[in-house]
Short mmCIF file of C-alpha atoms in Angstrom, two decimals:
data_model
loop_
_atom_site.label_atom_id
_atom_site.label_comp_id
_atom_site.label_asym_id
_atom_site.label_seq_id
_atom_site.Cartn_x
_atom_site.Cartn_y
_atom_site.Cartn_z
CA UNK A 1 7.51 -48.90 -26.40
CA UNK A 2 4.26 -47.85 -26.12
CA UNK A 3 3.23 -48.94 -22.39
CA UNK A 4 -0.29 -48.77 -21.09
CA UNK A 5 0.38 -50.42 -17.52
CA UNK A 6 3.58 -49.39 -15.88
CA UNK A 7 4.39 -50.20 -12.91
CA UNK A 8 7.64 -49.06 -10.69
CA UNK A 9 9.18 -50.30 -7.59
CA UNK A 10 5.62 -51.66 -6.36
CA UNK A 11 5.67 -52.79 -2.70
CA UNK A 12 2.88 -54.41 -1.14
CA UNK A 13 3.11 -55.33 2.76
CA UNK A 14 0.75 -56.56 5.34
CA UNK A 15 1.64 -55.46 8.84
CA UNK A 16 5.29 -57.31 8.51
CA UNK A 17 4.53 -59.34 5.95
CA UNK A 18 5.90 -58.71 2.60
CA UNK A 19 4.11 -59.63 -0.62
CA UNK A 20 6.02 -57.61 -3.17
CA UNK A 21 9.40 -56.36 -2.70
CA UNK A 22 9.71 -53.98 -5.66
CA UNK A 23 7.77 -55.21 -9.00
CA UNK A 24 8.61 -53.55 -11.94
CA UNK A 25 6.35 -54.12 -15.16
CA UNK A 26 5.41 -52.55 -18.50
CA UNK A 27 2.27 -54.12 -20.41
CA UNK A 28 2.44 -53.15 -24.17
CA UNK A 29 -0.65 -52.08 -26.15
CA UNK A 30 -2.26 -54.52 -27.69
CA UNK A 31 -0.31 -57.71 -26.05
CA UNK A 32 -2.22 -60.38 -23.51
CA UNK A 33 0.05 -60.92 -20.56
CA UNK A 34 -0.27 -63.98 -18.23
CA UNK A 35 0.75 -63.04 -14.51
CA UNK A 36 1.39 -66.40 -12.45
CA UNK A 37 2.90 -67.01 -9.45
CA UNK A 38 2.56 -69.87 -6.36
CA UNK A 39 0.07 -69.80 -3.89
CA UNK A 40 0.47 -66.34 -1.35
CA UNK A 41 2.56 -65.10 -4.17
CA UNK A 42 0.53 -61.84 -4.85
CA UNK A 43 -1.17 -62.05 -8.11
CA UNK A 44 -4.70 -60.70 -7.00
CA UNK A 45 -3.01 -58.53 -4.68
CA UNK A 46 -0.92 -56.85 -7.58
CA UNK A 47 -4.38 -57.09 -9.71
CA UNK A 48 -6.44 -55.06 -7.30
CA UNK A 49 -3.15 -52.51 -7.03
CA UNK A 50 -3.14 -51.82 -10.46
CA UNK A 51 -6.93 -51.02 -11.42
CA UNK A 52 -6.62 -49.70 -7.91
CA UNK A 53 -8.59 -51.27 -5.36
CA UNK A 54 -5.34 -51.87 -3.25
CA UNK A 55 -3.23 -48.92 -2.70
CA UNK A 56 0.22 -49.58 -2.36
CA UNK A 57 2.76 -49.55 0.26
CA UNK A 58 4.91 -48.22 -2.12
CA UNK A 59 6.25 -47.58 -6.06
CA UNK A 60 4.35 -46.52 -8.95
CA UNK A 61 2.01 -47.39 -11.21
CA UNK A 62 0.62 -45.72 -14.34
CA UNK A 63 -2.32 -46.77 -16.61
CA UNK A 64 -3.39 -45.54 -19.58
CA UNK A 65 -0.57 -42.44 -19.26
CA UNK A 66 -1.82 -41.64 -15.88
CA UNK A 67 -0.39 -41.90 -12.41
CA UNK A 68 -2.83 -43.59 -10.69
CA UNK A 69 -1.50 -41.80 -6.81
CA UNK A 70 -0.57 -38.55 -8.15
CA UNK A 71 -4.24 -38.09 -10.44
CA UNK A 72 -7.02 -36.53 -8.85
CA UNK A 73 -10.47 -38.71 -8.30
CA UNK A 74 -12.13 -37.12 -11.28
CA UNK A 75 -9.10 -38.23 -13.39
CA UNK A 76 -8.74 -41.53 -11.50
CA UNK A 77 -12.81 -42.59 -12.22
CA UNK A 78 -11.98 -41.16 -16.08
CA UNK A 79 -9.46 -43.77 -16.69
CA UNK A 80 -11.28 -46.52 -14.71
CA UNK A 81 -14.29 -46.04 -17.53
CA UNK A 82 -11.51 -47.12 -19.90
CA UNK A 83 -10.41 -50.66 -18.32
CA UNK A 84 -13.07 -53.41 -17.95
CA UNK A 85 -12.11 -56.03 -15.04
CA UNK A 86 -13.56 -60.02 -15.07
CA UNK A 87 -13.68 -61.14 -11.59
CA UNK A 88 -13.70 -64.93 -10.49
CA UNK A 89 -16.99 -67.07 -12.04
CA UNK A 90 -18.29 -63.19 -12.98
CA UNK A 91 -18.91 -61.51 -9.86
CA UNK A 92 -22.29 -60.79 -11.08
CA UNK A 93 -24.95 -58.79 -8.78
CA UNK A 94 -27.26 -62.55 -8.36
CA UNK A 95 -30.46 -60.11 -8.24
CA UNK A 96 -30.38 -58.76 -11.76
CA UNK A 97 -30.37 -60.75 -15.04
CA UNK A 98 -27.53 -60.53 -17.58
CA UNK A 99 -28.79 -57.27 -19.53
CA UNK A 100 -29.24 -55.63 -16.67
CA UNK A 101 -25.74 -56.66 -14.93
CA UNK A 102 -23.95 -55.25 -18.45
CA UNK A 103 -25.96 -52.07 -18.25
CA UNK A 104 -24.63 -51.51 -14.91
CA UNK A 105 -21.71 -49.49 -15.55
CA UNK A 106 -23.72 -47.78 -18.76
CA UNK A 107 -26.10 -46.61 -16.00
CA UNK A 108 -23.01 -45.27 -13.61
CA UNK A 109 -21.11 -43.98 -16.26
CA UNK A 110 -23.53 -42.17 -18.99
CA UNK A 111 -26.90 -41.54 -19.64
CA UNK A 112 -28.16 -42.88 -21.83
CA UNK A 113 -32.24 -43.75 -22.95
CA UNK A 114 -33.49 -47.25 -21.96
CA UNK A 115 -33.71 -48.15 -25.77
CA UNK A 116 -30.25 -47.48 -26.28
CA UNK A 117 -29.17 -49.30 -23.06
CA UNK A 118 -31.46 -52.90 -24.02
CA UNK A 119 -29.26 -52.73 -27.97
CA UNK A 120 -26.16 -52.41 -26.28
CA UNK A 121 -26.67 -55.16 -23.36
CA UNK A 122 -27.74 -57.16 -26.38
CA UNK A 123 -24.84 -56.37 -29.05
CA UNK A 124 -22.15 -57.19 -25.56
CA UNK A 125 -24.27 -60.62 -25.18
CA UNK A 126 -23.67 -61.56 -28.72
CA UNK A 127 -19.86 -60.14 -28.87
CA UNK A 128 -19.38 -62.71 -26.54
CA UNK A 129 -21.18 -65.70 -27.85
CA UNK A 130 -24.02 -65.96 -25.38
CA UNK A 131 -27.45 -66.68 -26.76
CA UNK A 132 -30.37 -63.83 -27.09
CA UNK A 133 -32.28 -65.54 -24.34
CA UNK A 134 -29.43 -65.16 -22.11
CA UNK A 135 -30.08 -61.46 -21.11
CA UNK A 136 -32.96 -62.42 -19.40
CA UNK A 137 -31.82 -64.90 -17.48
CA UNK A 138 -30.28 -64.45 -13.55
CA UNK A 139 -26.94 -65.63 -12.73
CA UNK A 140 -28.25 -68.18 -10.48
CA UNK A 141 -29.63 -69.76 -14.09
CA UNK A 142 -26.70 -70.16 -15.89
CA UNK A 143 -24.10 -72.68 -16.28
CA UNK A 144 -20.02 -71.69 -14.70
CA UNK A 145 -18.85 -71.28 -18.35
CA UNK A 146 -22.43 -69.12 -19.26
CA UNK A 147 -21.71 -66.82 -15.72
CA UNK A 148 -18.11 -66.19 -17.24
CA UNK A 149 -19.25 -64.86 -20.81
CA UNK A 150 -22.13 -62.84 -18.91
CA UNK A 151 -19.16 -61.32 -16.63
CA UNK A 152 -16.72 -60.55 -19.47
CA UNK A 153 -19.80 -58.82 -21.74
CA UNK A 154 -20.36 -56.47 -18.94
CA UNK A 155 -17.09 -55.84 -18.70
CA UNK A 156 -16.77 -54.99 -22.11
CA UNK A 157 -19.37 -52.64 -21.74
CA UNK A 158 -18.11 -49.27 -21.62
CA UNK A 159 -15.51 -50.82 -24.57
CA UNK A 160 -12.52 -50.67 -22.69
CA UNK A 161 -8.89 -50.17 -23.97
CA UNK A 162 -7.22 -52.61 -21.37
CA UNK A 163 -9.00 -55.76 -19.88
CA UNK A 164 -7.98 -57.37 -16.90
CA UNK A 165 -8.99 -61.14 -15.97
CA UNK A 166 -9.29 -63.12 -13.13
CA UNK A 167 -8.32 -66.70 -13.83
CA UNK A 168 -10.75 -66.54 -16.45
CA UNK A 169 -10.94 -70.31 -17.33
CA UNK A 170 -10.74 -71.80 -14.07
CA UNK A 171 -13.58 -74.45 -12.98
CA UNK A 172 -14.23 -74.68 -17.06
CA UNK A 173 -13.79 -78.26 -18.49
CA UNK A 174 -10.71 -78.54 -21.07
CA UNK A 175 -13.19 -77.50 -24.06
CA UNK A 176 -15.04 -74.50 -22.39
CA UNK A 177 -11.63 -73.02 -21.02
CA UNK A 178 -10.37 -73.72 -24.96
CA UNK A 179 -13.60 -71.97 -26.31
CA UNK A 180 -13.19 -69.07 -23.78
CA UNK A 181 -9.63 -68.38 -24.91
CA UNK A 182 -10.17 -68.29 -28.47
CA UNK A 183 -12.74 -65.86 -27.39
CA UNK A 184 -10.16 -63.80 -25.82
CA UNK A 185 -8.06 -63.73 -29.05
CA UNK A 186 -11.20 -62.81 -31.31
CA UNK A 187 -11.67 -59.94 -29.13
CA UNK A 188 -8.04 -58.58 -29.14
CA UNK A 189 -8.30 -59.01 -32.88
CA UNK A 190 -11.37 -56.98 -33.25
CA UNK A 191 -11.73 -54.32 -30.44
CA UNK A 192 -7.91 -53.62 -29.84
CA UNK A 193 -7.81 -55.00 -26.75
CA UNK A 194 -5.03 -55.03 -24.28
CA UNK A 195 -4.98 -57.99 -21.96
CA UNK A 196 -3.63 -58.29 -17.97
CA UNK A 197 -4.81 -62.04 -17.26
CA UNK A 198 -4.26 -63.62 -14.01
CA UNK A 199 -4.27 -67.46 -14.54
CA UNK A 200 -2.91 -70.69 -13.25
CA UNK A 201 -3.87 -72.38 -16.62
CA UNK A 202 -1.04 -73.92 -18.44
CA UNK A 203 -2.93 -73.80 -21.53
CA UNK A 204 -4.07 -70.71 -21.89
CA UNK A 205 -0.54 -69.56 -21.28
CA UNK A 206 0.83 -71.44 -24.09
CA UNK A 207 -2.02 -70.67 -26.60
CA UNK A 208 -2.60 -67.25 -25.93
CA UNK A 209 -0.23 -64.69 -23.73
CA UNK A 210 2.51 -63.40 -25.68
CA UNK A 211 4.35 -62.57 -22.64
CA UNK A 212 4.22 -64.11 -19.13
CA UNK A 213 5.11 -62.20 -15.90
CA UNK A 214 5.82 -64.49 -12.96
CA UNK A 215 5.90 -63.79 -9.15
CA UNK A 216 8.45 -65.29 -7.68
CA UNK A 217 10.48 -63.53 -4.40
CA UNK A 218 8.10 -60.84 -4.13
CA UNK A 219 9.45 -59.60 -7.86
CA UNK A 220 8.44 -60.34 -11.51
CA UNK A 221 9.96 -61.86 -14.47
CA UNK A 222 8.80 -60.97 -17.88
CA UNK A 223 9.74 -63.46 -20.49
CA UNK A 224 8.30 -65.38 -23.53
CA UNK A 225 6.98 -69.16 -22.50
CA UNK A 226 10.50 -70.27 -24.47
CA UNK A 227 12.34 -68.37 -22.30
CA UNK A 228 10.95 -69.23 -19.70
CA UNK A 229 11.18 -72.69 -19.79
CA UNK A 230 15.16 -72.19 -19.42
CA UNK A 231 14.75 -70.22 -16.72
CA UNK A 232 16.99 -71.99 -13.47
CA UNK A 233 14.52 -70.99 -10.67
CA UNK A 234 13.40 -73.39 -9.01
CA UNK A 235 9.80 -72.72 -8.66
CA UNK A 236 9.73 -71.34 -12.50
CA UNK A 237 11.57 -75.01 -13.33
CA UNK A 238 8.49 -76.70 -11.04
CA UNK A 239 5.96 -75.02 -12.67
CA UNK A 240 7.02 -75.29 -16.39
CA UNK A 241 8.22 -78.67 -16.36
CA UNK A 242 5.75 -80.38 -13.85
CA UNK A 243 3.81 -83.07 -14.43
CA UNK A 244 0.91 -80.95 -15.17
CA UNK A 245 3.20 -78.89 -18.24
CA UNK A 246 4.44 -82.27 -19.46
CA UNK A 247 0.40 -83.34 -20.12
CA UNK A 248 -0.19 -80.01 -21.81
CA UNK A 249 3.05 -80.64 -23.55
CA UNK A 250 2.50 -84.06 -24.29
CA UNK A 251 -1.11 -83.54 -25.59
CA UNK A 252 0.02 -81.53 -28.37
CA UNK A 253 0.04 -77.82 -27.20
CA UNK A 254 3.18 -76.94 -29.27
CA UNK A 255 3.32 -73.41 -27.71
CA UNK A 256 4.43 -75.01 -24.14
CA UNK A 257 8.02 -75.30 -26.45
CA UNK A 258 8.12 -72.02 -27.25
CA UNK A 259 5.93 -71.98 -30.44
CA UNK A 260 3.41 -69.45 -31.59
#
């Protein structure tokens, strides 16, 4: 099994609250997993643990072969210029336009002559099906859906190995979060991507995770939709079978049965 995210006996607490009580997770290369989990549950939490902007009460967690705690910062910033991270609506700096936002971590990272830097802000704008015109622009003048697509081509910048998503599709209408995951399987097609997505959308879990890992009790399951759907818990049994999975279901997303 050839696991780029591993994670072992993760424990998150705030003063005596709990969030995790022991996670245990292995994300294959080259697979798009869907974490989920109810409100409080963690997922962010575990997120910023993992690319490590949370350090844990306790466990272990290894990315790209590389324990994150034991590895020293030189090794630690080495493998963080191999994992590109999508924050919520972007998380773009508002005072620089879109070429200059993807050329951000080109800037930190290499050096590289300005000519070099404007082709590859422009090739990461295309990759992700933004228009030419677009790397001019400043956040503040483009649409939600535009602001996500300018987020995920910066971080696709230094061409990472792993990406990691925060609810990528959320506050996109039914066709723009539809668009944006079929973008998300083009890319794991053609750059080899491995995917970590955090998401509360029901559709993109049926059309494009292979696995799913939900929080539930401070641990994880990992399971396939199908067998998920059996699954007795109670939450797990809320949130697959809900109204809101019966109108995925019911509008013809065949994976929400298990299909792919």
């Amino acid at each position: 099994m050839d696991g780029v995210i591993e994670i072992s006996g993760l424990e998150n607490r705030f003063g005596a609250h709990q969030v995790h009580k022991g996670v245990d997770l292995i994300v294959r290369r080259g697979e798009i997993m869907g974490l989920v989990g109810g409100s409080g549950a963690g997922k962010s939490v575990l997120l910023r643990s993992v690319i490590g902007l949370q350090k844990p009460s306790a466990g272990h967690i290894r990315l790209l072969d590389h324990d994150i705690e034991a590895a020293d910062p030189a090794a630690v910033e080495a493998v963080r210029s191999r994992i590109g991270v999508l924050f919520q609506d972007g998380a773009l700096f508002s005072s620089l336009t879109v070429a200059e936002n993807i050329q951000v971590p080109l800037r930190e990272n290499l050096s590289l002559p300005e000519g070099l830097l404007d082709r590859i802000a422009a090739m990461k704008i295309a990759m992700v099906g933004l228009a030419p015109e677009a790397g001019a622009k400043l956040p503040a003048q483009l649409s939600g859906g535009m602001r996500k697509r300018a987020g995920l081509a910066r971080a696709l910048a230094m061409d990472p190995e792993i990406l990691f998503l925060d609810e990528p599709t959320a506050g996109l209408d039914p066709i723009g979060a539809a668009a944006f995951d079929q973008l998300i399987l083009d890319l794991r097609a053609s750059l080899g991507l491995t995917v970590f997505m955090v998401t509360h959308d029901l559709d993109s879990l049926a059309a494009i995770c292979d696995r799913i890992a939900v929080l539930v009790d401070g641990k994880v399951r990992v399971s396939t939709l199908a067998d998920h759907m059996k699954d007795d818990h109670p939450w797990i049994q809320a949130y697959f079978h809900g109204p809101r999975a019966r109108a995925v279901s019911a509008s013809g997303a065949g994976h929400m049965t298990g299909a792919r």
